[in-house]
């Protein structure tokens, strides 16, 4: 079974704090993704990575950065958390390079920024 | 522009009352369509991938079908444990990103 894990299920942070969200997959997938999910807006892609040390901007990268030092690990960084970054954050991974592969999701991290 | 629309937004069913969820899309060239189930507070769980019009896939009480312009998720004799939000998604033709619908929230009452 594909296993994608995220470091925290719930996080509460203060405005201005630097926040790290970690994601690990155990299936040797090349591709990893970070989404946020908000009511009425669906899933929106923040950043993705097709390989170690590679990163591509998604649809809403502003205020975020990512790091992929190892194939199995993809980190999302909120440089200076703001209240409008309160959301559910979802990590996903997939195998292959055609863009048609199934993405498998982690359990999510619900972040509250006060 | 690639777009996907799911309907209805919410659906309430009595246990055993069969129904269908719709996912309609506009894309330059369809390269697959995915269905996911998402329980409250959890990540989406993969259900099906469909690649070509006419294709069908089944899993327990769920059957997914695909035409050139839409996909249906048919739920036969649902049970309360089928209550969840169902999401569809497809790869954008130009960017390889997955485009997600906003989902149908299904509630099944005993």
PDB file of C-alpha atoms in Angstrom:
ATOM      1  CA  UNK A   1       0.000   0.000   0.000  1.00  0.00           C
ATOM      2  CA  UNK A   2       1.093   3.534  -0.751  1.00  0.00           C
ATOM      3  CA  UNK A   3       1.829   5.421   2.430  1.00  0.00           C
ATOM      4  CA  UNK A   4       2.070   9.199   2.592  1.00  0.00           C
ATOM      5  CA  UNK A   5       2.551  10.648   6.041  1.00  0.00           C
ATOM      6  CA  UNK A   6       2.481  14.212   7.278  1.00  0.00           C
ATOM      7  CA  UNK A   7       4.307  15.372  10.372  1.00  0.00           C
ATOM      8  CA  UNK A   8       1.343  16.895  12.182  1.00  0.00           C
ATOM      9  CA  UNK A   9      -2.440  16.527  12.058  1.00  0.00           C
ATOM     10  CA  UNK A  10      -3.085  19.855  13.785  1.00  0.00           C
ATOM     11  CA  UNK A  11      -0.931  22.936  14.247  1.00  0.00           C
ATOM     12  CA  UNK A  12      -1.577  26.280  15.921  1.00  0.00           C
ATOM     13  CA  UNK A  13       0.866  29.080  15.131  1.00  0.00           C
ATOM     14  CA  UNK A  14       1.132  32.824  15.670  1.00  0.00           C
ATOM     15  CA  UNK A  15       1.208  35.428  12.933  1.00  0.00           C
ATOM     16  CA  UNK A  16       4.780  35.971  11.756  1.00  0.00           C
ATOM     17  CA  UNK A  17       6.085  32.575  12.830  1.00  0.00           C
ATOM     18  CA  UNK A  18       8.021  30.398  10.399  1.00  0.00           C
ATOM     19  CA  UNK A  19       6.156  27.125   9.908  1.00  0.00           C
ATOM     20  CA  UNK A  20       7.459  23.819   8.565  1.00  0.00           C
ATOM     21  CA  UNK A  21       5.161  21.099   7.268  1.00  0.00           C
ATOM     22  CA  UNK A  22       6.808  17.788   6.495  1.00  0.00           C
ATOM     23  CA  UNK A  23       5.657  15.051   4.144  1.00  0.00           C
ATOM     24  CA  UNK A  24       7.184  11.606   3.656  1.00  0.00           C
ATOM     25  CA  UNK A  25       6.219   8.894   1.149  1.00  0.00           C
ATOM     26  CA  UNK A  26       7.472   5.330   1.212  1.00  0.00           C
ATOM     27  CA  UNK A  27       6.790   4.234  -2.380  1.00  0.00           C
ATOM     28  CA  UNK A  28       9.832   5.710  -4.156  1.00  0.00           C
ATOM     29  CA  UNK A  29       7.583   8.130  -6.080  1.00  0.00           C
ATOM     30  CA  UNK A  30       9.276  10.742  -8.228  1.00  0.00           C
ATOM     31  CA  UNK A  31       6.551  13.358  -7.911  1.00  0.00           C
ATOM     32  CA  UNK A  32       5.377  15.150  -4.795  1.00  0.00           C
ATOM     33  CA  UNK A  33       2.809  17.890  -4.355  1.00  0.00           C
ATOM     34  CA  UNK A  34       1.529  20.351  -1.768  1.00  0.00           C
ATOM     35  CA  UNK A  35      -2.088  21.543  -1.873  1.00  0.00           C
ATOM     36  CA  UNK A  36      -4.259  23.610   0.369  1.00  0.00           C
ATOM     37  CA  UNK A  37      -7.971  22.957   0.688  1.00  0.00           C
ATOM     38  CA  UNK A  38     -10.498  25.568   1.697  1.00  0.00           C
ATOM     39  CA  UNK A  39     -14.317  25.332   1.799  1.00  0.00           C
ATOM     40  CA  UNK A  40     -15.853  26.268  -1.531  1.00  0.00           C
ATOM     41  CA  UNK A  41     -12.464  26.583  -3.249  1.00  0.00           C
ATOM     42  CA  UNK A  42     -11.465  22.956  -3.518  1.00  0.00           C
ATOM     43  CA  UNK A  43      -7.854  21.819  -3.710  1.00  0.00           C
ATOM     44  CA  UNK A  44      -5.358  24.372  -4.941  1.00  0.00           C
ATOM     45  CA  UNK A  45      -1.801  23.472  -5.890  1.00  0.00           C
ATOM     46  CA  UNK A  46       0.909  25.382  -4.032  1.00  0.00           C
ATOM     47  CA  UNK A  47       4.153  23.733  -5.218  1.00  0.00           C
ATOM     48  CA  UNK A  48       5.228  20.462  -6.730  1.00  0.00           C
ATOM     49  CA  UNK A  49       8.438  18.609  -7.405  1.00  0.00           C
ATOM     50  CA  UNK A  50       9.333  16.077 -10.092  1.00  0.00           C
ATOM     51  CA  UNK A  51      12.694  15.133  -8.637  1.00  0.00           C
ATOM     52  CA  UNK A  52      15.103  15.738  -5.803  1.00  0.00           C
ATOM     53  CA  UNK A  53      16.111  19.395  -5.532  1.00  0.00           C
ATOM     54  CA  UNK A  54      13.586  20.331  -8.217  1.00  0.00           C
ATOM     55  CA  UNK A  55      10.557  22.484  -7.526  1.00  0.00           C
ATOM     56  CA  UNK A  56       7.857  24.095  -9.601  1.00  0.00           C
ATOM     57  CA  UNK A  57       5.344  26.752  -8.625  1.00  0.00           C
ATOM     58  CA  UNK A  58       1.723  25.778  -8.580  1.00  0.00           C
ATOM     59  CA  UNK A  59      -1.252  28.091  -8.746  1.00  0.00           C
ATOM     60  CA  UNK A  60      -0.826  29.842  -5.379  1.00  0.00           C
ATOM     61  CA  UNK A  61       2.886  29.851  -4.374  1.00  0.00           C
ATOM     62  CA  UNK A  62       2.948  33.310  -2.783  1.00  0.00           C
ATOM     63  CA  UNK A  63       3.972  33.184   0.873  1.00  0.00           C
ATOM     64  CA  UNK A  64       5.262  29.616   0.609  1.00  0.00           C
ATOM     65  CA  UNK A  65       8.490  27.856  -0.240  1.00  0.00           C
ATOM     66  CA  UNK A  66       9.453  24.182  -0.468  1.00  0.00           C
ATOM     67  CA  UNK A  67      12.435  21.939  -0.021  1.00  0.00           C
ATOM     68  CA  UNK A  68      13.160  18.500  -1.420  1.00  0.00           C
ATOM     69  CA  UNK A  69      16.564  17.271  -0.310  1.00  0.00           C
ATOM     70  CA  UNK A  70      15.649  13.579  -0.437  1.00  0.00           C
ATOM     71  CA  UNK A  71      13.363  11.725  -2.808  1.00  0.00           C
ATOM     72  CA  UNK A  72      10.963  10.586  -0.088  1.00  0.00           C
ATOM     73  CA  UNK A  73      10.616  13.913   1.726  1.00  0.00           C
ATOM     74  CA  UNK A  74       8.956  17.164   0.630  1.00  0.00           C
ATOM     75  CA  UNK A  75       8.692  20.096   3.010  1.00  0.00           C
ATOM     76  CA  UNK A  76       6.409  23.111   2.806  1.00  0.00           C
ATOM     77  CA  UNK A  77       7.605  26.279   4.513  1.00  0.00           C
ATOM     78  CA  UNK A  78       5.528  29.280   5.471  1.00  0.00           C
ATOM     79  CA  UNK A  79       8.164  31.976   5.783  1.00  0.00           C
ATOM     80  CA  UNK A  80       6.008  34.307   7.896  1.00  0.00           C
ATOM     81  CA  UNK A  81       2.630  32.828   8.725  1.00  0.00           C
ATOM     82  CA  UNK A  82      -0.436  34.983   8.216  1.00  0.00           C
ATOM     83  CA  UNK A  83      -4.061  34.424   9.207  1.00  0.00           C
ATOM     84  CA  UNK A  84      -5.091  33.903   5.569  1.00  0.00           C
ATOM     85  CA  UNK A  85      -2.876  30.812   5.529  1.00  0.00           C
ATOM     86  CA  UNK A  86      -5.189  29.082   7.984  1.00  0.00           C
ATOM     87  CA  UNK A  87      -6.222  26.033   5.996  1.00  0.00           C
ATOM     88  CA  UNK A  88      -6.017  22.282   5.497  1.00  0.00           C
ATOM     89  CA  UNK A  89      -2.695  21.346   3.881  1.00  0.00           C
ATOM     90  CA  UNK A  90      -2.466  18.155   1.880  1.00  0.00           C
ATOM     91  CA  UNK A  91       0.612  16.417   0.555  1.00  0.00           C
ATOM     92  CA  UNK A  92       0.440  13.941  -2.333  1.00  0.00           C
ATOM     93  CA  UNK A  93       2.832  11.793  -4.323  1.00  0.00           C
ATOM     94  CA  UNK A  94       2.730   9.950  -7.638  1.00  0.00           C
ATOM     95  CA  UNK A  95       4.916   7.718  -9.770  1.00  0.00           C
ATOM     96  CA  UNK A  96       6.021   8.432 -13.313  1.00  0.00           C
ATOM     97  CA  UNK A  97       6.330  11.393 -15.640  1.00  0.00           C
ATOM     98  CA  UNK A  98       3.354  11.494 -18.031  1.00  0.00           C
ATOM     99  CA  UNK A  99       1.100  13.643 -15.862  1.00  0.00           C
ATOM    100  CA  UNK A 100      -1.560  10.948 -15.919  1.00  0.00           C
ATOM    101  CA  UNK A 101      -0.523   9.103 -12.823  1.00  0.00           C
ATOM    102  CA  UNK A 102      -2.683   8.667  -9.771  1.00  0.00           C
ATOM    103  CA  UNK A 103      -1.822  10.960  -6.872  1.00  0.00           C
ATOM    104  CA  UNK A 104      -1.936   9.481  -3.382  1.00  0.00           C
ATOM    105  CA  UNK A 105      -2.636  11.800  -0.500  1.00  0.00           C
ATOM    106  CA  UNK A 106      -1.512  12.046   3.093  1.00  0.00           C
ATOM    107  CA  UNK A 107      -3.920  12.566   6.006  1.00  0.00           C
ATOM    108  CA  UNK A 108      -3.586  16.352   5.955  1.00  0.00           C
ATOM    109  CA  UNK A 109      -2.427  19.017   8.405  1.00  0.00           C
ATOM    110  CA  UNK A 110      -4.989  21.470   9.696  1.00  0.00           C
ATOM    111  CA  UNK A 111      -3.152  24.731  10.376  1.00  0.00           C
ATOM    112  CA  UNK A 112      -4.607  27.557  12.410  1.00  0.00           C
ATOM    113  CA  UNK A 113      -2.734  30.871  12.385  1.00  0.00           C
ATOM    114  CA  UNK A 114      -3.746  33.240  15.148  1.00  0.00           C
TER     115      UNK A 114
ATOM    116  CA  UNK B   1      -9.392  26.815 -20.220  1.00  0.00           C
ATOM    117  CA  UNK B   2      -9.599  23.451 -18.480  1.00  0.00           C
ATOM    118  CA  UNK B   3     -12.553  23.320 -16.083  1.00  0.00           C
ATOM    119  CA  UNK B   4     -14.409  20.753 -14.021  1.00  0.00           C
ATOM    120  CA  UNK B   5     -17.818  21.056 -12.373  1.00  0.00           C
ATOM    121  CA  UNK B   6     -19.353  18.626  -9.905  1.00  0.00           C
ATOM    122  CA  UNK B   7     -23.042  18.367  -9.164  1.00  0.00           C
ATOM    123  CA  UNK B   8     -24.928  18.363  -6.959  1.00  0.00           C
ATOM    124  CA  UNK B   9     -22.930  20.176  -4.285  1.00  0.00           C
ATOM    125  CA  UNK B  10     -24.680  18.152  -1.606  1.00  0.00           C
ATOM    126  CA  UNK B  11     -26.839  15.041  -1.704  1.00  0.00           C
ATOM    127  CA  UNK B  12     -28.886  13.453   1.071  1.00  0.00           C
ATOM    128  CA  UNK B  13     -30.006   9.872   0.571  1.00  0.00           C
ATOM    129  CA  UNK B  14     -31.892   7.329   2.590  1.00  0.00           C
ATOM    130  CA  UNK B  15     -30.028   4.079   3.121  1.00  0.00           C
ATOM    131  CA  UNK B  16     -30.671   1.888   0.073  1.00  0.00           C
ATOM    132  CA  UNK B  17     -31.694   4.800  -2.173  1.00  0.00           C
ATOM    133  CA  UNK B  18     -29.458   4.630  -5.271  1.00  0.00           C
ATOM    134  CA  UNK B  19     -28.284   7.789  -7.029  1.00  0.00           C
ATOM    135  CA  UNK B  20     -25.550   9.292  -9.201  1.00  0.00           C
ATOM    136  CA  UNK B  21     -22.978  12.051  -8.824  1.00  0.00           C
ATOM    137  CA  UNK B  22     -21.877  14.034 -11.864  1.00  0.00           C
ATOM    138  CA  UNK B  23     -18.487  15.386 -12.914  1.00  0.00           C
ATOM    139  CA  UNK B  24     -18.513  17.401 -16.130  1.00  0.00           C
ATOM    140  CA  UNK B  25     -15.351  18.783 -17.646  1.00  0.00           C
ATOM    141  CA  UNK B  26     -13.952  20.942 -20.395  1.00  0.00           C
ATOM    142  CA  UNK B  27     -10.450  19.968 -21.449  1.00  0.00           C
ATOM    143  CA  UNK B  28      -8.517  20.080 -24.701  1.00  0.00           C
ATOM    144  CA  UNK B  29      -7.634  16.405 -24.556  1.00  0.00           C
ATOM    145  CA  UNK B  30      -8.704  14.087 -21.780  1.00  0.00           C
ATOM    146  CA  UNK B  31      -5.838  11.990 -20.449  1.00  0.00           C
ATOM    147  CA  UNK B  32      -7.634  10.347 -17.583  1.00  0.00           C
ATOM    148  CA  UNK B  33     -10.165  11.100 -14.889  1.00  0.00           C
ATOM    149  CA  UNK B  34      -9.794  10.303 -11.209  1.00  0.00           C
ATOM    150  CA  UNK B  35     -12.367   9.822  -8.465  1.00  0.00           C
ATOM    151  CA  UNK B  36     -11.501  10.253  -4.799  1.00  0.00           C
ATOM    152  CA  UNK B  37     -13.404   9.877  -1.545  1.00  0.00           C
ATOM    153  CA  UNK B  38     -12.670  12.286   1.306  1.00  0.00           C
ATOM    154  CA  UNK B  39     -13.863  11.849   4.867  1.00  0.00           C
ATOM    155  CA  UNK B  40     -14.105  14.936   7.112  1.00  0.00           C
ATOM    156  CA  UNK B  41     -10.710  16.077   8.358  1.00  0.00           C
ATOM    157  CA  UNK B  42      -8.813  13.529   6.261  1.00  0.00           C
ATOM    158  CA  UNK B  43      -6.940  13.417   2.980  1.00  0.00           C
ATOM    159  CA  UNK B  44      -8.602  12.210  -0.243  1.00  0.00           C
ATOM    160  CA  UNK B  45      -8.563   8.457  -0.766  1.00  0.00           C
ATOM    161  CA  UNK B  46      -8.127   7.196  -4.321  1.00  0.00           C
ATOM    162  CA  UNK B  47     -11.079   5.272  -5.774  1.00  0.00           C
ATOM    163  CA  UNK B  48     -10.856   4.985  -9.586  1.00  0.00           C
ATOM    164  CA  UNK B  49      -9.016   6.066 -12.690  1.00  0.00           C
ATOM    165  CA  UNK B  50     -10.803   6.103 -16.052  1.00  0.00           C
ATOM    166  CA  UNK B  51      -8.878   6.703 -19.262  1.00  0.00           C
ATOM    167  CA  UNK B  52     -11.278   6.480 -22.180  1.00  0.00           C
ATOM    168  CA  UNK B  53     -14.909   7.134 -23.030  1.00  0.00           C
ATOM    169  CA  UNK B  54     -17.031   4.060 -22.399  1.00  0.00           C
ATOM    170  CA  UNK B  55     -14.806   2.757 -19.645  1.00  0.00           C
ATOM    171  CA  UNK B  56     -16.424   1.618 -16.394  1.00  0.00           C
ATOM    172  CA  UNK B  57     -14.984   0.569 -13.046  1.00  0.00           C
ATOM    173  CA  UNK B  58     -16.641  -0.840  -9.949  1.00  0.00           C
ATOM    174  CA  UNK B  59     -15.814  -1.127  -6.286  1.00  0.00           C
ATOM    175  CA  UNK B  60     -18.386  -2.467  -3.859  1.00  0.00           C
ATOM    176  CA  UNK B  61     -21.444  -0.179  -4.165  1.00  0.00           C
ATOM    177  CA  UNK B  62     -19.682   2.340  -6.421  1.00  0.00           C
ATOM    178  CA  UNK B  63     -19.445   2.359 -10.196  1.00  0.00           C
ATOM    179  CA  UNK B  64     -17.684   5.049 -12.197  1.00  0.00           C
ATOM    180  CA  UNK B  65     -18.408   5.680 -15.865  1.00  0.00           C
ATOM    181  CA  UNK B  66     -16.869   8.039 -18.406  1.00  0.00           C
ATOM    182  CA  UNK B  67     -18.155   9.758 -21.554  1.00  0.00           C
ATOM    183  CA  UNK B  68     -16.450  12.371 -23.707  1.00  0.00           C
ATOM    184  CA  UNK B  69     -17.805  15.218 -21.601  1.00  0.00           C
ATOM    185  CA  UNK B  70     -18.630  13.855 -18.165  1.00  0.00           C
ATOM    186  CA  UNK B  71     -18.203  11.133 -15.624  1.00  0.00           C
ATOM    187  CA  UNK B  72     -20.744   9.643 -13.267  1.00  0.00           C
ATOM    188  CA  UNK B  73     -20.248   7.975  -9.923  1.00  0.00           C
ATOM    189  CA  UNK B  74     -23.198   5.677  -9.385  1.00  0.00           C
ATOM    190  CA  UNK B  75     -23.966   4.582  -5.836  1.00  0.00           C
ATOM    191  CA  UNK B  76     -26.142   1.509  -5.540  1.00  0.00           C
ATOM    192  CA  UNK B  77     -28.010   0.822  -2.295  1.00  0.00           C
ATOM    193  CA  UNK B  78     -25.791   3.163  -0.256  1.00  0.00           C
ATOM    194  CA  UNK B  79     -25.054   2.674   3.415  1.00  0.00           C
ATOM    195  CA  UNK B  80     -24.329   5.313   6.069  1.00  0.00           C
ATOM    196  CA  UNK B  81     -20.610   4.499   5.834  1.00  0.00           C
ATOM    197  CA  UNK B  82     -20.663   5.770   2.241  1.00  0.00           C
ATOM    198  CA  UNK B  83     -21.186   9.281   3.607  1.00  0.00           C
ATOM    199  CA  UNK B  84     -18.240  11.414   2.477  1.00  0.00           C
ATOM    200  CA  UNK B  85     -17.256  14.067  -0.029  1.00  0.00           C
ATOM    201  CA  UNK B  86     -16.515  12.666  -3.481  1.00  0.00           C
ATOM    202  CA  UNK B  87     -13.999  14.520  -5.643  1.00  0.00           C
ATOM    203  CA  UNK B  88     -13.202  14.152  -9.304  1.00  0.00           C
ATOM    204  CA  UNK B  89     -10.037  15.394 -11.007  1.00  0.00           C
ATOM    205  CA  UNK B  90      -8.285  15.263 -14.355  1.00  0.00           C
ATOM    206  CA  UNK B  91      -4.815  16.209 -15.638  1.00  0.00           C
ATOM    207  CA  UNK B  92      -4.704  19.585 -17.332  1.00  0.00           C
ATOM    208  CA  UNK B  93      -3.764  19.148 -20.984  1.00  0.00           C
ATOM    209  CA  UNK B  94      -1.095  21.846 -21.047  1.00  0.00           C
ATOM    210  CA  UNK B  95       0.418  21.779 -17.585  1.00  0.00           C
ATOM    211  CA  UNK B  96       0.258  18.188 -16.228  1.00  0.00           C
ATOM    212  CA  UNK B  97      -1.422  19.505 -13.072  1.00  0.00           C
ATOM    213  CA  UNK B  98      -4.500  17.817 -11.660  1.00  0.00           C
ATOM    214  CA  UNK B  99      -7.629  19.972 -11.849  1.00  0.00           C
ATOM    215  CA  UNK B 100      -9.992  19.158  -8.983  1.00  0.00           C
ATOM    216  CA  UNK B 101     -13.696  19.723  -8.695  1.00  0.00           C
ATOM    217  CA  UNK B 102     -15.064  21.135  -5.456  1.00  0.00           C
ATOM    218  CA  UNK B 103     -16.784  17.862  -4.661  1.00  0.00           C
ATOM    219  CA  UNK B 104     -20.200  16.438  -3.831  1.00  0.00           C
ATOM    220  CA  UNK B 105     -20.937  16.014  -0.134  1.00  0.00           C
ATOM    221  CA  UNK B 106     -22.961  12.822   0.267  1.00  0.00           C
ATOM    222  CA  UNK B 107     -24.913  12.023   3.411  1.00  0.00           C
ATOM    223  CA  UNK B 108     -26.643   8.665   3.763  1.00  0.00           C
ATOM    224  CA  UNK B 109     -29.164   8.314   6.574  1.00  0.00           C
ATOM    225  CA  UNK B 110     -30.264   4.998   8.126  1.00  0.00           C
TER     226      UNK B 110
END
